[in-house]
Amino acid sequence: MTCIFCRIVNKEIQADIVYEDDWVIAFADIHPQAATHLLIVPRKHISTINQLQEQDAELAGRMILAAKKLAHERKLSENGYRLVMNCNADGGQTVFHLHLHLLGGRRFGWPPG
Ligand code: 5GP
Ligand code: ZN
């Protein structure tokens, strides 16, 4: 198995895991872009948003709910935070196992650069 996030899900390689449930695992990004930078990753391998199916609707919702819970635990809820899901080259995706970035602890601009 070559997918790096599948290997983290399967505990074959180390990550700073901060949350796990039946649907997702969350861990610290290895190259953090903010004081809080977590990745919420489904246990199921789905390569990009393009491969999401109707039957993955609960999984997609669980990813967002896990991010909300983690943001609350880190006291980011009031000041705010950003959730990002990149898709393919123009979206800036580099790891082809679906993941949601939770970024917080600084102010982000809009529109993105
Ligand atoms: P993408 O650009 O695909 O949306 O985001 C991939 C993210 O995964 C990047 O922010 C990158 O720093 C992170 N990443 C890549 N490889 C690893 C790894 O082996 N461990 C961890 N914890 N994060 C990784
Ligand atoms: Zn994978």
mmCIF file of C-alpha atoms and ligand atoms in Angstrom:
data_model
loop_
_atom_site.group_PDB
_atom_site.id
_atom_site.type_symbol
_atom_site.label_atom_id
_atom_site.label_comp_id
_atom_site.label_asym_id
_atom_site.label_seq_id
_atom_site.Cartn_x
_atom_site.Cartn_y
_atom_site.Cartn_z
ATOM 1 C CA MET A 1 0.000 0.000 0.000
ATOM 2 C CA THR A 2 1.554 3.278 -1.060
ATOM 3 C CA CYS A 3 -1.002 5.878 0.059
ATOM 4 C CA ILE A 4 0.620 7.847 2.880
ATOM 5 C CA PHE A 5 -2.663 8.659 4.623
ATOM 6 C CA CYS A 6 -3.843 5.034 4.425
ATOM 7 C CA ARG A 7 -0.573 4.130 6.108
ATOM 8 C CA ILE A 8 -1.262 6.659 8.878
ATOM 9 C CA VAL A 9 -4.854 5.362 9.249
ATOM 10 C CA ASN A 10 -3.440 1.823 9.554
ATOM 11 C CA LYS A 11 -0.791 2.975 12.069
ATOM 12 C CA GLU A 12 1.983 1.804 9.754
ATOM 13 C CA ILE A 13 3.654 5.184 10.022
ATOM 14 C CA GLN A 14 3.655 7.658 12.857
ATOM 15 C CA ALA A 15 1.533 10.782 13.061
ATOM 16 C CA ASP A 16 0.468 13.097 15.876
ATOM 17 C CA ILE A 17 -3.083 11.714 16.056
ATOM 18 C CA VAL A 18 -5.497 13.959 17.957
ATOM 19 C CA TYR A 19 -8.878 12.350 17.222
ATOM 20 C CA GLU A 20 -10.323 9.076 15.964
ATOM 21 C CA ASP A 21 -13.823 7.747 15.444
ATOM 22 C CA ASP A 22 -15.433 5.103 13.254
ATOM 23 C CA TRP A 23 -15.313 7.419 10.249
ATOM 24 C CA VAL A 24 -12.257 9.608 10.460
ATOM 25 C CA ILE A 25 -8.844 10.087 11.964
ATOM 26 C CA ALA A 26 -7.320 13.523 12.599
ATOM 27 C CA PHE A 27 -3.666 14.385 13.011
ATOM 28 C CA ALA A 28 -1.305 17.349 12.904
ATOM 29 C CA ASP A 29 -0.089 18.473 9.494
ATOM 30 C CA ILE A 30 3.643 17.840 9.137
ATOM 31 C CA HIS A 31 4.134 21.338 7.627
ATOM 32 C CA PRO A 32 1.746 23.509 9.630
ATOM 33 C CA GLN A 33 0.481 26.699 7.958
ATOM 34 C CA ALA A 34 -1.062 28.083 11.168
ATOM 35 C CA ALA A 35 -0.800 27.613 14.945
ATOM 36 C CA THR A 36 -3.465 24.926 14.573
ATOM 37 C CA HIS A 37 -3.235 22.875 11.393
ATOM 38 C CA LEU A 38 -4.971 19.525 11.578
ATOM 39 C CA LEU A 39 -5.959 17.106 8.829
ATOM 40 C CA ILE A 40 -9.278 15.273 9.109
ATOM 41 C CA VAL A 41 -8.963 12.117 7.040
ATOM 42 C CA PRO A 42 -11.592 9.454 6.304
ATOM 43 C CA ARG A 43 -10.576 5.905 7.165
ATOM 44 C CA LYS A 44 -11.897 4.910 3.738
ATOM 45 C CA HIS A 45 -9.558 5.659 0.831
ATOM 46 C CA ILE A 46 -11.193 8.168 -1.500
ATOM 47 C CA SER A 47 -8.619 9.892 -3.692
ATOM 48 C CA THR A 48 -10.292 13.261 -4.366
ATOM 49 C CA ILE A 49 -13.620 15.036 -3.967
ATOM 50 C CA ASN A 50 -14.317 13.921 -7.551
ATOM 51 C CA GLN A 51 -14.581 10.314 -6.361
ATOM 52 C CA LEU A 52 -17.115 11.065 -3.588
ATOM 53 C CA GLN A 53 -20.297 9.033 -4.079
ATOM 54 C CA GLU A 54 -23.852 9.515 -2.838
ATOM 55 C CA GLN A 55 -23.200 6.774 -0.277
ATOM 56 C CA ASP A 56 -20.332 8.848 1.131
ATOM 57 C CA ALA A 57 -22.691 11.642 2.200
ATOM 58 C CA GLU A 58 -22.531 10.684 5.887
ATOM 59 C CA LEU A 59 -18.756 10.367 5.717
ATOM 60 C CA ALA A 60 -18.440 13.876 4.258
ATOM 61 C CA GLY A 61 -20.656 15.221 7.023
ATOM 62 C CA ARG A 62 -18.684 13.363 9.685
ATOM 63 C CA MET A 63 -15.483 15.018 8.452
ATOM 64 C CA ILE A 64 -16.971 18.474 8.995
ATOM 65 C CA LEU A 65 -18.455 17.551 12.372
ATOM 66 C CA ALA A 66 -15.074 16.206 13.531
ATOM 67 C CA ALA A 67 -13.457 19.485 12.440
ATOM 68 C CA LYS A 68 -16.072 21.468 14.367
ATOM 69 C CA LYS A 69 -15.419 19.393 17.497
ATOM 70 C CA LEU A 70 -11.650 19.823 17.208
ATOM 71 C CA ALA A 71 -12.015 23.577 16.653
ATOM 72 C CA HIS A 72 -14.226 23.824 19.744
ATOM 73 C CA GLU A 73 -11.728 21.842 21.852
ATOM 74 C CA ARG A 74 -8.971 24.203 20.753
ATOM 75 C CA LYS A 75 -11.095 27.259 21.594
ATOM 76 C CA LEU A 76 -11.141 28.423 17.981
ATOM 77 C CA SER A 77 -14.910 28.577 17.639
ATOM 78 C CA GLU A 78 -15.423 32.215 18.577
ATOM 79 C CA ASN A 79 -12.486 33.790 16.739
ATOM 80 C CA GLY A 80 -13.006 31.450 13.817
ATOM 81 C CA TYR A 81 -11.040 29.084 11.681
ATOM 82 C CA ARG A 82 -10.849 27.831 8.127
ATOM 83 C CA LEU A 83 -11.724 24.450 6.631
ATOM 84 C CA VAL A 84 -10.104 23.677 3.286
ATOM 85 C CA MET A 85 -10.423 20.707 0.947
ATOM 86 C CA ASN A 86 -8.181 20.895 -2.097
ATOM 87 C CA CYS A 87 -8.964 19.007 -5.311
ATOM 88 C CA ASN A 88 -6.400 18.062 -7.962
ATOM 89 C CA ALA A 89 -3.699 20.297 -9.404
ATOM 90 C CA ASP A 90 -5.461 23.652 -9.613
ATOM 91 C CA GLY A 91 -6.870 23.132 -6.120
ATOM 92 C CA GLY A 92 -3.373 22.507 -4.769
ATOM 93 C CA GLN A 93 -3.927 18.872 -3.770
ATOM 94 C CA THR A 94 -0.687 16.975 -3.129
ATOM 95 C CA VAL A 95 -1.897 13.909 -1.194
ATOM 96 C CA PHE A 96 -4.495 11.893 -3.071
ATOM 97 C CA HIS A 97 -6.460 10.601 -0.114
ATOM 98 C CA LEU A 98 -9.349 12.911 0.743
ATOM 99 C CA HIS A 99 -8.669 15.238 3.673
ATOM 100 C CA LEU A 100 -10.033 18.360 5.283
ATOM 101 C CA HIS A 101 -7.592 20.971 6.585
ATOM 102 C CA LEU A 102 -8.533 22.678 9.859
ATOM 103 C CA LEU A 103 -6.549 25.903 10.132
ATOM 104 C CA GLY A 104 -6.785 28.299 13.053
ATOM 105 C CA GLY A 105 -4.946 30.682 15.311
ATOM 106 C CA ARG A 106 -4.382 33.425 12.760
ATOM 107 C CA ARG A 107 -6.396 35.574 10.375
ATOM 108 C CA PHE A 108 -6.803 34.322 6.817
ATOM 109 C CA GLY A 109 -7.499 36.585 3.893
ATOM 110 C CA TRP A 110 -10.116 36.308 1.176
ATOM 111 C CA PRO A 111 -9.929 35.661 -1.696
ATOM 112 C CA PRO A 112 -7.068 33.164 -1.355
ATOM 113 C CA GLY A 113 -3.927 33.964 -3.343
HETATM 114 P P1 5GP B 1 -3.026 18.928 0.179
HETATM 115 O O1 5GP B 1 -2.019 19.843 -0.440
HETATM 116 O O2 5GP B 1 -3.080 17.591 -0.535
HETATM 117 O O3 5GP B 1 -4.384 19.538 0.364
HETATM 118 O O4 5GP B 1 -2.517 18.685 1.653
HETATM 119 C C1 5GP B 1 -1.665 17.637 2.015
HETATM 120 C C2 5GP B 1 -1.121 17.979 3.368
HETATM 121 O O5 5GP B 1 -0.558 16.820 3.940
HETATM 122 C C3 5GP B 1 -0.005 19.028 3.338
HETATM 123 O O6 5GP B 1 -0.378 20.153 4.123
HETATM 124 C C4 5GP B 1 1.213 18.305 3.901
HETATM 125 O O7 5GP B 1 2.003 19.118 4.722
HETATM 126 C C5 5GP B 1 0.582 17.146 4.662
HETATM 127 N N1 5GP B 1 1.382 15.937 4.708
HETATM 128 C C6 5GP B 1 2.003 15.331 3.661
HETATM 129 N N2 5GP B 1 2.626 14.208 4.053
HETATM 130 C C7 5GP B 1 2.391 14.104 5.390
HETATM 131 C C8 5GP B 1 2.788 13.146 6.359
HETATM 132 O O8 5GP B 1 3.462 12.154 6.091
HETATM 133 N N3 5GP B 1 2.354 13.352 7.627
HETATM 134 C C9 5GP B 1 1.601 14.443 7.977
HETATM 135 N N4 5GP B 1 1.241 14.550 9.261
HETATM 136 N N5 5GP B 1 1.206 15.360 7.076
HETATM 137 C C10 5GP B 1 1.603 15.196 5.802
HETATM 138 ZN ZN ZN B 2 -5.382 6.322 1.133
#
